[in-house]
Tab-separated table of C-alpha atoms in Angstrom:
chain	number	residue	atom	x	y	z
A	1	MET	CA	-160.259	218.834	42.592
A	2	GLU	CA	-159.043	215.794	40.532
A	3	HIS	CA	-162.200	213.861	41.587
A	4	LEU	CA	-164.408	216.763	40.482
A	5	ILE	CA	-162.721	216.895	37.078
A	6	ARG	CA	-163.115	213.155	36.525
A	7	GLU	CA	-166.789	213.320	37.452
A	8	SER	CA	-167.542	216.304	35.237
A	9	PHE	CA	-169.623	216.060	32.086
A	10	LEU	CA	-166.856	217.511	29.879
A	11	PHE	CA	-164.376	214.853	31.138
A	12	ARG	CA	-166.822	212.038	30.489
A	13	LEU	CA	-167.612	213.400	27.076
A	14	TRP	CA	-163.862	213.620	26.283
A	15	GLN	CA	-163.349	210.010	27.362
A	16	GLU	CA	-166.259	208.853	25.181
A	17	MET	CA	-164.871	210.719	22.159
A	18	ILE	CA	-161.440	209.087	22.695
A	19	LYS	CA	-163.103	205.640	22.866
A	20	ILE	CA	-165.005	206.234	19.666
A	21	TYR	CA	-161.835	207.464	17.911
A	22	HIS	CA	-159.829	204.392	19.006
A	23	GLN	CA	-162.493	202.058	17.582
A	24	SER	CA	-162.683	203.957	14.219
A	25	LYS	CA	-160.991	203.222	10.869
A	26	VAL	CA	-159.414	206.662	10.974
A	27	CYS	CA	-157.472	205.650	14.100
A	28	ALA	CA	-156.403	202.355	12.451
A	29	CYS	CA	-155.207	204.214	9.364
A	30	VAL	CA	-153.313	206.834	11.422
A	31	ASP	CA	-151.661	204.134	13.534
A	32	GLY	CA	-150.602	202.256	10.407
A	33	VAL	CA	-148.954	205.324	8.925
A	34	ALA	CA	-147.342	206.089	12.266
A	35	ASP	CA	-145.912	202.617	12.663
A	36	TRP	CA	-144.467	202.775	9.140
A	37	ALA	CA	-142.950	206.214	9.885
A	38	GLU	CA	-141.408	204.927	13.156
A	39	ARG	CA	-139.899	201.862	11.451
A	40	LYS	CA	-138.446	204.034	8.698
A	41	LEU	CA	-136.953	206.451	11.332
A	42	ASP	CA	-135.455	203.683	13.438
A	43	GLY	CA	-133.549	202.359	10.403
A	44	SER	CA	-132.572	205.710	8.974
A	45	CYS	CA	-129.157	207.293	8.743
A	46	ILE	CA	-130.383	210.153	10.935
A	47	MET	CA	-131.032	207.859	13.908
A	48	GLY	CA	-127.740	206.084	13.212
A	49	VAL	CA	-125.817	209.358	13.542
A	50	LEU	CA	-127.876	210.582	16.589
A	51	CYS	CA	-127.469	207.251	18.464
A	52	ARG	CA	-123.733	206.827	17.890
A	53	GLN	CA	-121.467	207.996	20.698
A	54	GLY	CA	-118.525	210.021	19.427
A	55	LYS	CA	-114.877	209.035	20.021
A	56	VAL	CA	-114.107	212.174	22.000
A	57	ALA	CA	-117.051	211.523	24.406
A	58	LYS	CA	-115.870	207.883	24.887
A	59	ALA	CA	-112.322	208.837	25.557
A	60	TRP	CA	-112.971	211.844	27.900
A	61	GLU	CA	-114.422	209.932	30.856
A	62	ALA	CA	-111.407	207.573	31.097
A	63	SER	CA	-108.828	210.268	30.341
A	64	PHE	CA	-106.066	211.476	32.689
A	65	ALA	CA	-107.167	215.094	32.235
A	66	CYS	CA	-110.709	214.225	33.339
A	67	ARG	CA	-109.471	212.492	36.477
A	68	ILE	CA	-107.237	215.442	37.347
A	69	LEU	CA	-109.978	218.007	36.815
A	70	HIS	CA	-112.400	215.836	38.753
A	71	GLY	CA	-110.030	215.710	41.692
A	72	LEU	CA	-109.460	219.471	41.671
A	73	VAL	CA	-113.113	220.600	41.565
A	74	ASN	CA	-114.085	218.072	44.172
A	75	LEU	CA	-111.147	218.737	46.457
A	76	PRO	CA	-113.042	221.109	48.774
A	77	GLY	CA	-115.734	218.471	49.277
A	78	MET	CA	-113.186	215.772	49.929
A	79	LEU	CA	-111.330	217.970	52.503
A	80	LEU	CA	-114.635	218.752	54.220
A	81	HIS	CA	-115.475	215.069	54.275
A	82	LYS	CA	-112.166	214.330	56.033
A	83	LEU	CA	-112.929	217.066	58.546
A	84	TYR	CA	-116.371	215.534	59.117
A	85	GLN	CA	-114.886	212.100	59.762
A	86	TRP	CA	-112.305	213.584	62.128
A	87	LEU	CA	-114.874	215.587	64.142
A	88	GLN	CA	-117.979	213.458	63.521
A	89	PRO	CA	-119.247	213.479	67.142
A	90	PHE	CA	-119.063	217.265	67.256
A	91	PHE	CA	-120.916	217.656	63.931
A	92	GLU	CA	-123.599	215.105	64.721
A	93	GLY	CA	-124.275	216.814	68.072
A	94	SER	CA	-124.553	220.281	66.589
A	95	PHE	CA	-127.969	221.732	65.788
A	96	PHE	CA	-126.517	224.155	63.257
A	97	ALA	CA	-124.449	221.545	61.510
A	98	GLY	CA	-127.618	219.370	61.269
A	99	VAL	CA	-129.531	222.206	59.675
A	100	ALA	CA	-126.643	222.855	57.234
A	101	PHE	CA	-126.485	219.171	56.312
A	102	GLU	CA	-130.271	219.052	55.667
A	103	LEU	CA	-130.095	222.181	53.515
A	104	GLY	CA	-127.214	220.669	51.568
A	105	GLU	CA	-129.312	217.539	50.854
A	106	GLU	CA	-131.971	219.743	49.339
A	107	THR	CA	-129.793	221.844	47.089
A	108	ALA	CA	-131.982	220.972	44.132
A	109	ILE	CA	-135.073	222.413	45.853
A	110	ALA	CA	-133.179	225.562	46.811
A	111	MET	CA	-131.961	226.044	43.235
A	112	SER	CA	-135.346	225.462	41.656
A	113	TRP	CA	-136.944	228.265	43.831
A	114	LEU	CA	-133.987	230.609	43.349
A	115	VAL	CA	-134.152	230.440	39.596
A	116	ILE	CA	-137.779	231.517	39.732
A	117	LEU	CA	-136.827	234.501	41.803
A	118	LEU	CA	-133.818	235.339	39.578
A	119	TRP	CA	-135.593	235.046	36.273
A	120	CYS	CA	-138.747	236.929	37.316
A	121	LEU	CA	-137.035	240.070	38.545
A	122	PRO	CA	-137.985	243.167	36.509
A	123	PHE	CA	-135.206	244.353	34.176
A	124	LYS	CA	-134.882	247.686	36.050
A	125	ARG	CA	-134.133	245.801	39.309
A	126	TRP	CA	-131.806	243.280	37.691
A	127	ASN	CA	-128.061	243.070	38.451
A	128	ASN	CA	-125.837	240.447	36.817
A	129	ALA	CA	-124.017	239.992	40.082
A	130	TYR	CA	-127.155	238.171	41.415
A	131	HIS	CA	-126.397	235.034	39.375
A	132	LEU	CA	-122.793	234.823	40.534
A	133	THR	CA	-123.683	235.379	44.161
A	134	ILE	CA	-126.477	232.782	44.201
A	135	PHE	CA	-124.527	230.123	42.380
A	136	VAL	CA	-121.443	230.549	44.606
A	137	LEU	CA	-123.764	230.126	47.695
A	138	LEU	CA	-125.335	227.018	46.103
A	139	LEU	CA	-121.917	225.599	45.352
A	140	LEU	CA	-120.908	226.054	48.985
A	141	LEU	CA	-124.179	224.324	49.969
A	142	PHE	CA	-123.372	221.451	47.653
A	143	TYR	CA	-119.918	221.088	49.241
A	144	VAL	CA	-121.615	220.976	52.633
A	145	ARG	CA	-123.804	218.152	51.319
A	146	GLY	CA	-120.576	216.302	50.276
A	147	MET	CA	-119.181	216.765	53.721
A	148	ARG	CA	-121.368	214.030	55.095
A	149	ASN	CA	-122.252	212.328	51.829
A	150	GLN	CA	-119.143	211.455	49.884
A	151	LYS	CA	-121.208	210.457	46.871
A	152	ALA	CA	-122.173	214.127	46.325
A	153	GLN	CA	-119.530	215.102	43.737
A	154	ILE	CA	-119.400	217.450	40.768
A	155	ALA	CA	-119.980	215.374	37.632
A	156	VAL	CA	-116.943	216.621	35.569
A	157	GLU	CA	-116.887	213.510	33.402
A	158	GLN	CA	-120.619	213.905	32.479
A	159	ILE	CA	-120.334	217.586	31.668
A	160	GLY	CA	-118.048	216.598	28.837
A	161	PHE	CA	-114.847	217.634	27.085
A	162	TYR	CA	-116.177	220.313	24.725
A	163	PRO	CA	-117.884	222.552	27.390
A	164	ILE	CA	-114.669	222.598	29.421
A	165	VAL	CA	-112.615	223.522	26.392
A	166	PHE	CA	-115.137	226.228	25.578
A	167	PHE	CA	-114.771	227.767	28.999
A	168	ALA	CA	-110.993	227.626	28.648
A	169	SER	CA	-111.257	229.382	25.326
A	170	VAL	CA	-113.393	232.079	26.943
A	171	CYS	CA	-110.690	232.658	29.587
A	172	LEU	CA	-108.125	232.869	26.789
A	173	ALA	CA	-110.299	235.471	25.025
A	174	VAL	CA	-109.668	237.766	27.978
A	175	VAL	CA	-105.923	237.241	27.883
A	176	PHE	CA	-105.608	237.901	24.133
A	177	SER	CA	-108.336	240.586	24.034
A	178	ALA	CA	-107.732	243.824	22.220
A	179	TYR	CA	-109.146	245.560	25.305
A	180	PRO	CA	-108.571	243.246	28.311
A	181	ALA	CA	-109.976	245.660	30.861
A	182	THR	CA	-113.351	245.616	29.063
A	183	SER	CA	-113.320	241.839	28.604
A	184	LYS	CA	-112.797	241.090	32.280
A	185	ARG	CA	-116.263	242.219	33.114
A	186	PHE	CA	-117.804	239.757	30.657
A	187	LEU	CA	-115.761	236.895	32.081
A	188	ILE	CA	-117.824	237.130	35.254
A	189	TYR	CA	-120.992	236.364	33.241
A	190	HIS	CA	-119.405	233.197	31.739
A	191	ILE	CA	-118.224	232.092	35.223
A	192	SER	CA	-121.851	232.409	36.401
A	193	ALA	CA	-122.943	230.334	33.395
A	194	ALA	CA	-120.262	227.671	34.121
A	195	LEU	CA	-121.372	227.428	37.743
A	196	CYS	CA	-124.923	227.023	36.558
A	197	VAL	CA	-123.976	224.056	34.347
A	198	ILE	CA	-121.873	222.501	37.133
A	199	LEU	CA	-124.614	222.751	39.708
A	200	THR	CA	-127.538	221.776	37.473
A	201	ALA	CA	-125.741	218.708	36.222
A	202	SER	CA	-124.476	217.614	39.630
A	203	ILE	CA	-127.141	218.381	42.256
A	204	VAL	CA	-129.886	216.224	40.672
A	205	ARG	CA	-130.003	212.920	42.500
A	206	ASN	CA	-133.163	211.310	41.100
A	207	GLU	CA	-136.252	211.835	38.947
A	208	ASP	CA	-137.978	213.880	41.631
A	209	ASP	CA	-135.083	216.396	41.736
A	210	LEU	CA	-135.139	216.482	37.924
A	211	LYS	CA	-138.891	217.340	37.931
A	212	ARG	CA	-138.347	219.982	40.612
A	213	MET	CA	-135.696	221.665	38.516
A	214	ALA	CA	-137.878	221.512	35.363
A	215	ALA	CA	-140.829	222.910	37.337
A	216	GLY	CA	-138.681	225.820	38.557
A	217	GLY	CA	-137.811	226.744	35.005
A	218	GLY	CA	-141.367	226.204	33.799
A	219	LEU	CA	-142.867	228.324	36.623
A	220	ALA	CA	-140.421	231.138	35.832
A	221	ALA	CA	-141.608	231.069	32.178
A	222	THR	CA	-145.251	231.117	33.340
A	223	VAL	CA	-144.793	234.155	35.675
A	224	ALA	CA	-143.009	235.986	32.940
A	225	SER	CA	-145.709	235.097	30.394
A	226	LEU	CA	-148.525	236.231	32.721
A	227	TYR	CA	-146.756	239.615	33.091
A	228	ALA	CA	-146.441	239.801	29.330
A	229	VAL	CA	-150.239	239.227	29.003
A	230	TYR	CA	-150.715	241.992	31.601
A	231	GLN	CA	-148.526	244.279	29.442
A	232	ARG	CA	-150.669	243.567	26.414
A	233	ILE	CA	-153.876	244.370	28.415
A	234	GLN	CA	-152.300	247.649	29.648
A	235	GLY	CA	-151.111	248.464	26.160
A	236	VAL	CA	-147.559	248.297	24.642
A	237	GLU	CA	-146.041	251.191	22.770
A	238	VAL	CA	-145.051	250.394	19.167
A	239	LYS	CA	-141.274	251.075	18.912
A	240	GLU	CA	-139.818	251.704	15.483
A	241	ALA	CA	-136.551	250.025	16.630
A	242	TYR	CA	-138.501	246.699	16.820
A	243	VAL	CA	-141.091	247.158	14.059
A	244	ASP	CA	-140.969	248.206	10.469
A	245	LEU	CA	-144.366	249.856	10.236
A	246	ALA	CA	-144.123	250.043	6.353
A	247	THR	CA	-144.140	246.206	6.024
A	248	ASN	CA	-146.145	245.539	9.234
A	249	PRO	CA	-148.709	248.421	9.417
A	250	ASN	CA	-151.183	246.781	11.700
A	251	MET	CA	-148.828	245.128	14.128
A	252	PRO	CA	-149.231	246.151	17.800
A	253	GLY	CA	-146.429	246.795	20.279
A	254	ARG	CA	-144.294	243.773	21.114
A	255	VAL	CA	-144.292	242.586	24.756
A	256	ASP	CA	-140.970	242.037	26.546
A	257	SER	CA	-142.041	241.000	30.064
A	258	PHE	CA	-139.036	241.219	32.521
A	259	TYR	CA	-136.416	241.173	29.772
A	260	ASP	CA	-136.318	244.610	28.172
A	261	ASN	CA	-136.367	243.226	24.653
A	262	PRO	CA	-139.093	241.174	22.938
A	263	ASN	CA	-136.622	238.981	21.085
A	264	THR	CA	-134.826	238.202	24.338
A	265	PHE	CA	-138.052	237.333	26.146
A	266	ALA	CA	-139.000	235.048	23.200
A	267	GLU	CA	-135.680	233.249	23.520
A	268	VAL	CA	-136.266	232.647	27.173
A	269	LEU	CA	-139.608	231.047	26.292
A	270	ILE	CA	-138.056	228.775	23.674
A	271	LEU	CA	-135.713	227.470	26.338
A	272	LEU	CA	-138.260	226.942	29.113
A	273	LEU	CA	-141.598	226.148	27.449
A	274	PRO	CA	-140.538	222.661	26.418
A	275	LEU	CA	-140.038	221.888	30.126
A	276	LEU	CA	-143.740	222.641	30.680
A	277	VAL	CA	-144.641	220.254	27.883
A	278	ALA	CA	-142.471	217.548	29.585
A	279	LEU	CA	-144.216	218.158	32.900
A	280	MET	CA	-147.578	217.996	31.205
A	281	PHE	CA	-146.877	214.570	29.729
A	282	SER	CA	-144.985	213.142	32.683
A	283	SER	CA	-147.186	214.185	35.629
A	284	ARG	CA	-149.101	211.430	37.255
A	285	ARG	CA	-152.061	213.521	38.467
A	286	TRP	CA	-154.664	215.018	36.162
A	287	ILE	CA	-154.640	218.310	37.990
A	288	SER	CA	-150.885	218.689	37.478
A	289	ARG	CA	-151.255	217.975	33.739
A	290	VAL	CA	-154.044	220.535	33.385
A	291	MET	CA	-151.998	223.161	35.183
A	292	ALA	CA	-148.916	222.484	33.086
A	293	ALA	CA	-151.009	222.627	29.949
A	294	ALA	CA	-152.546	225.953	31.004
A	295	CYS	CA	-149.052	227.335	31.747
A	296	PHE	CA	-147.804	226.219	28.384
A	297	ALA	CA	-150.842	227.819	26.658
A	298	VAL	CA	-150.129	231.141	28.369
A	299	GLY	CA	-146.436	230.886	27.365
A	300	VAL	CA	-147.325	230.231	23.688
A	301	LEU	CA	-149.715	233.216	23.782
A	302	ALA	CA	-146.936	235.380	25.194
A	303	LEU	CA	-144.492	234.161	22.559
A	304	GLY	CA	-146.958	235.089	19.841
A	305	MET	CA	-147.221	238.583	21.289
A	306	THR	CA	-143.460	239.051	21.063
A	307	TYR	CA	-143.752	238.897	17.245
A	308	SER	CA	-140.265	237.372	17.178
A	309	ARG	CA	-140.050	235.598	13.885
A	310	GLY	CA	-136.786	233.754	14.539
A	311	SER	CA	-138.153	232.551	17.872
A	312	TRP	CA	-141.297	231.224	16.200
A	313	LEU	CA	-139.067	229.171	13.911
A	314	GLY	CA	-137.077	228.033	16.913
A	315	LEU	CA	-140.186	226.888	18.747
A	316	ALA	CA	-141.425	225.126	15.668
A	317	CYS	CA	-138.002	223.305	15.403
A	318	ALA	CA	-138.163	222.387	19.133
A	319	ALA	CA	-141.713	220.964	18.689
A	320	VAL	CA	-140.613	218.770	15.753
A	321	VAL	CA	-137.535	217.515	17.639
A	322	PHE	CA	-139.598	216.718	20.808
A	323	VAL	CA	-142.192	214.654	18.856
A	324	PHE	CA	-139.425	213.001	16.748
A	325	LEU	CA	-137.655	211.817	19.938
A	326	TRP	CA	-140.563	211.309	22.369
A	327	ARG	CA	-143.178	209.648	20.084
A	328	PRO	CA	-142.051	209.261	16.463
A	329	LYS	CA	-145.403	207.527	15.884
A	330	LEU	CA	-147.172	210.873	16.293
A	331	ILE	CA	-145.246	212.634	13.538
A	332	PRO	CA	-148.009	212.269	10.808
A	333	LEU	CA	-150.733	213.471	13.277
A	334	PHE	CA	-148.455	216.342	14.452
A	335	ALA	CA	-147.833	217.456	10.846
A	336	ALA	CA	-151.586	217.365	10.052
A	337	ALA	CA	-152.345	219.410	13.216
A	338	CYS	CA	-149.744	222.051	12.297
A	339	ILE	CA	-151.204	222.424	8.790
A	340	ALA	CA	-154.709	222.699	10.227
A	341	CYS	CA	-153.622	225.443	12.688
A	342	VAL	CA	-152.155	227.746	9.985
A	343	PRO	CA	-155.569	229.261	8.901
A	344	LEU	CA	-156.337	229.960	12.599
A	345	LEU	CA	-153.276	232.232	13.059
A	346	PRO	CA	-154.072	235.958	13.578
A	347	GLU	CA	-153.496	238.184	10.501
A	348	THR	CA	-150.717	240.155	12.203
A	349	ILE	CA	-148.770	236.966	12.877
A	350	LEU	CA	-149.198	235.678	9.342
A	351	THR	CA	-147.996	239.020	8.032
A	352	ARG	CA	-145.018	238.956	10.320
A	353	ILE	CA	-144.089	235.412	9.233
A	354	LEU	CA	-144.274	236.311	5.522
A	355	SER	CA	-141.919	239.238	6.084
A	356	ILE	CA	-139.002	236.981	7.057
A	357	THR	CA	-137.613	236.895	3.506
A	358	ASN	CA	-138.634	240.472	2.697
A	359	LEU	CA	-135.341	242.434	2.417
A	360	SER	CA	-137.308	245.735	2.391
A	361	ASP	CA	-138.146	245.007	6.097
A	362	THR	CA	-135.609	246.979	7.991
A	363	SER	CA	-135.327	244.382	10.764
A	364	THR	CA	-134.139	241.935	8.047
A	365	SER	CA	-132.074	244.285	5.890
A	366	SER	CA	-130.272	245.882	8.828
A	367	ARG	CA	-128.617	242.546	9.663
A	368	VAL	CA	-126.604	242.538	6.474
A	369	PRO	CA	-124.100	245.249	7.506
A	370	LEU	CA	-123.887	243.631	10.961
A	371	TYR	CA	-122.891	240.304	9.377
A	372	LYS	CA	-120.369	242.072	7.122
A	373	ALA	CA	-118.742	243.825	10.062
A	374	ALA	CA	-118.561	240.577	12.000
A	375	LEU	CA	-116.973	238.723	9.066
A	376	GLU	CA	-114.467	241.482	8.586
A	377	THR	CA	-113.511	241.200	12.299
A	378	ILE	CA	-113.129	237.417	11.895
A	379	ARG	CA	-110.836	237.914	8.848
A	380	SER	CA	-108.646	240.288	10.826
A	381	THR	CA	-108.421	238.077	13.976
A	382	PRO	CA	-109.559	234.560	13.078
A	383	ILE	CA	-107.569	232.776	15.750
A	384	SER	CA	-108.008	234.766	18.923
A	385	GLY	CA	-111.016	236.948	18.146
A	386	ALA	CA	-111.400	240.606	19.078
A	387	GLY	CA	-111.878	239.902	22.760
A	388	LEU	CA	-114.569	238.626	25.113
A	389	GLY	CA	-117.743	240.696	25.355
A	390	THR	CA	-120.026	242.672	23.052
A	391	ALA	CA	-118.524	246.009	24.300
A	392	THR	CA	-115.076	244.860	23.332
A	393	VAL	CA	-116.220	243.926	19.851
A	394	GLN	CA	-118.074	247.265	19.476
A	395	GLN	CA	-114.935	249.159	20.340
A	396	TYR	CA	-112.787	246.988	18.009
A	397	ILE	CA	-115.176	247.571	15.092
A	398	LYS	CA	-115.546	251.275	15.729
A	399	VAL	CA	-111.791	251.917	15.955
A	400	ARG	CA	-111.197	250.054	12.659
A	401	ASN	CA	-114.305	251.441	10.925
A	402	LEU	CA	-115.625	248.017	9.955
A	403	TYR	CA	-119.346	248.733	10.327
A	404	HIS	CA	-121.318	250.855	7.877
A	405	GLY	CA	-124.968	250.464	8.843
A	406	ARG	CA	-127.410	253.154	9.949
A	407	ALA	CA	-128.346	251.755	13.385
A	408	PRO	CA	-125.614	251.443	16.063
A	409	TYR	CA	-123.618	248.227	16.103
A	410	VAL	CA	-124.740	246.218	19.200
A	411	HIS	CA	-123.804	242.601	18.333
A	412	ALA	CA	-123.556	240.283	15.381
A	413	HIS	CA	-127.201	239.074	15.552
A	414	ASN	CA	-125.930	235.556	15.071
A	415	ILE	CA	-124.637	233.487	18.079
A	416	TYR	CA	-122.094	231.589	15.974
A	417	LEU	CA	-120.619	234.715	14.467
A	418	GLU	CA	-120.609	236.420	17.822
A	419	ILE	CA	-118.755	233.646	19.587
A	420	TRP	CA	-116.075	233.519	16.864
A	421	VAL	CA	-115.767	237.340	16.767
A	422	GLU	CA	-115.284	237.490	20.548
A	423	ALA	CA	-113.293	234.387	21.402
A	424	GLY	CA	-111.727	232.984	18.287
A	425	ILE	CA	-111.734	229.754	16.349
A	426	LEU	CA	-111.181	227.470	19.392
A	427	ALA	CA	-114.286	228.901	21.037
A	428	ILE	CA	-116.562	228.377	18.085
A	429	ILE	CA	-115.317	224.778	17.428
A	430	SER	CA	-115.638	223.814	21.097
A	431	PHE	CA	-119.097	225.465	21.335
A	432	LEU	CA	-120.338	223.575	18.280
A	433	GLY	CA	-118.758	220.410	19.715
A	434	ALA	CA	-120.494	220.941	23.039
A	435	MET	CA	-123.961	221.503	21.451
A	436	LEU	CA	-123.741	218.695	19.006
A	437	CYS	CA	-122.300	216.197	21.523
A	438	ASN	CA	-124.895	217.045	24.197
A	439	ILE	CA	-127.833	216.972	21.741
A	440	LYS	CA	-126.560	213.597	20.438
A	441	ASN	CA	-126.249	212.237	24.015
A	442	MET	CA	-129.725	213.361	24.867
A	443	ALA	CA	-131.235	211.952	21.716
A	444	ARG	CA	-129.510	208.602	22.177
A	445	THR	CA	-130.576	208.437	25.854
A	446	VAL	CA	-134.235	209.216	24.921
A	447	ARG	CA	-134.321	206.625	22.131
A	448	HIS	CA	-132.763	203.885	24.241
A	449	SER	CA	-134.612	204.529	27.541
A	450	GLU	CA	-137.922	203.242	28.869
A	451	ASN	CA	-140.794	205.633	29.178
A	452	SER	CA	-140.435	207.833	32.284
A	453	ALA	CA	-140.527	211.355	33.462
A	454	ALA	CA	-136.737	211.620	33.151
A	455	ARG	CA	-136.895	210.490	29.552
A	456	THR	CA	-139.570	213.081	28.704
A	457	ILE	CA	-137.732	215.938	30.393
A	458	THR	CA	-134.478	214.940	28.608
A	459	ALA	CA	-136.339	214.984	25.288
A	460	ALA	CA	-137.620	218.433	26.214
A	461	CYS	CA	-134.163	219.738	26.949
A	462	CYS	CA	-132.867	218.317	23.699
A	463	ALA	CA	-135.770	220.056	21.838
A	464	ALA	CA	-135.126	223.378	23.635
A	465	MET	CA	-131.450	223.329	22.672
A	466	CYS	CA	-132.272	222.545	19.010
A	467	GLY	CA	-134.775	225.375	19.023
A	468	ILE	CA	-132.476	227.975	20.481
A	469	MET	CA	-129.691	226.930	18.065
A	470	VAL	CA	-132.016	227.671	15.182
A	471	THR	CA	-133.009	230.981	16.657
A	472	GLY	CA	-129.298	231.783	17.193
A	473	MET	CA	-128.836	231.978	13.467
A	474	ALA	CA	-130.665	235.298	13.439
A	475	ASP	CA	-129.908	236.662	16.862
A	476	ASN	CA	-127.450	236.484	19.764
A	477	PRO	CA	-129.359	235.172	22.820
A	478	TRP	CA	-126.292	235.739	25.018
A	479	HIS	CA	-126.468	239.536	24.577
A	480	TYR	CA	-128.320	239.512	27.935
A	481	PRO	CA	-126.349	237.519	30.542
A	482	ARG	CA	-129.475	236.329	32.233
A	483	VAL	CA	-130.522	234.540	29.064
A	484	MET	CA	-127.014	233.046	28.755
A	485	VAL	CA	-127.485	231.459	32.206
A	486	ILE	CA	-130.896	230.138	31.268
A	487	PHE	CA	-129.307	228.622	28.112
A	488	TRP	CA	-126.728	226.801	30.170
A	489	PHE	CA	-129.298	225.789	32.832
A	490	VAL	CA	-131.228	223.813	30.136
A	491	PHE	CA	-127.942	222.443	28.862
A	492	GLY	CA	-127.030	221.219	32.414
A	493	LEU	CA	-130.586	219.900	32.992
A	494	GLY	CA	-130.201	217.702	29.896
A	495	ILE	CA	-126.929	216.251	31.310
A	496	ALA	CA	-128.716	215.512	34.602
A	497	GLY	CA	-131.574	213.932	32.685
A	498	ILE	CA	-129.104	211.621	30.864
A	499	ARG	CA	-127.685	210.549	34.218
A	500	VAL	CA	-131.101	209.859	35.758
A	501	CYS	CA	-132.268	207.862	32.735
A	502	THR	CA	-129.024	205.744	32.806
A	503	LYS	CA	-129.522	204.992	36.550
A	504	LYS	CA	-133.188	203.883	35.898
A	505	ASP	CA	-132.230	201.695	32.979
A	506	ASN	CA	-129.485	200.060	35.017
């Protein structure tokens, strides 16, 4: 297939066009502007802040608390390793033990296929217990891997201080909840997310494992996007809950794929589409690049059909961050391409974009009473929050009559407000610390690493996290626990990318 592509007329024409461009004065002018922009960026305050490691991050790895926690979470693996050493002849002679050890060594492959299965299940067949069950089984498989290979350990020090504090604050939000019985159910979702981070950050051994994990996420996004295109072909009902027909009269129904809600599906795409871009640029074979590009194009098409304005802004932010980190030299060309694409956008999308600041649009104006209710809740319980879980907050607000909107109160439509409302001030501070610290670590690694697939995937994870943080200003992606786990999967994949890049550079 690759040979046929290279021998085709279109490929030779493309190669000839590239050759002519590189010999032109336009190319020389663009390269000159790009070189100037990169020099300015490298010496800017922005890069200075991004590339400076924080004091907390430096102190965490060598701290006593980190060593204690590392010992506790890796204790099962260490005990199993002692058992293996004691009964080594028995284990080495056992067929079933050999199979278990081989499966343990391929935990990354197992997880990459399982996430495709989990994230492509239709909403009607979905159960939040699936995540917990699968991740517990994968954790046991990882401990089996550590039974024979003592180097296979959970990377507590690389996960960082702030994510651990955030999880602790989530547990405290159940203890101090206004309705503890309701909050306990939501703790299970956060445990699944924590296991996802632990496994994703720890099971990746090398660049190949990193690419497999990214491919798993990218393929899940592709399957969901293809189903969204199928929905559009079949026809999607226009729901007044999702569309203000007065300000968007010609807008068709919004696709939601396997995720029940178009905004939720769009947030999944923000998190996973950058991984396809990374695979497109880091693949060694032409056929792999073409396939990744085609999958990305389908994903962008599906994102457009969600008509999710906040997610469009999030993807735009992700694109800027990716280019900024991966190839700053391309920023002028990227900006010109973005401007050139604006007139090509469909009229319905342009109308939808222009309605962002239109307060007469009900999807915009309806957020105001939501924000007011969330702020009133924060004022009443700023330290501990109302309690973990959207159902807990809904009950708290209803009992105290804090919400005065027309539509039912579901969540705060802002991830930052929602975290503070649910889990208190410690949770929001540690969450922001975790996001900023991880984004800084990824940015610093990308800027200081040699060109490789690991570097490109790390840049994609950083871009995805920046994109979803922007989208989170207008929505709460964690309202659906499946999206919460995907969020933390990309977070953990970024940590794994940092480790692989560091190994390659050393």
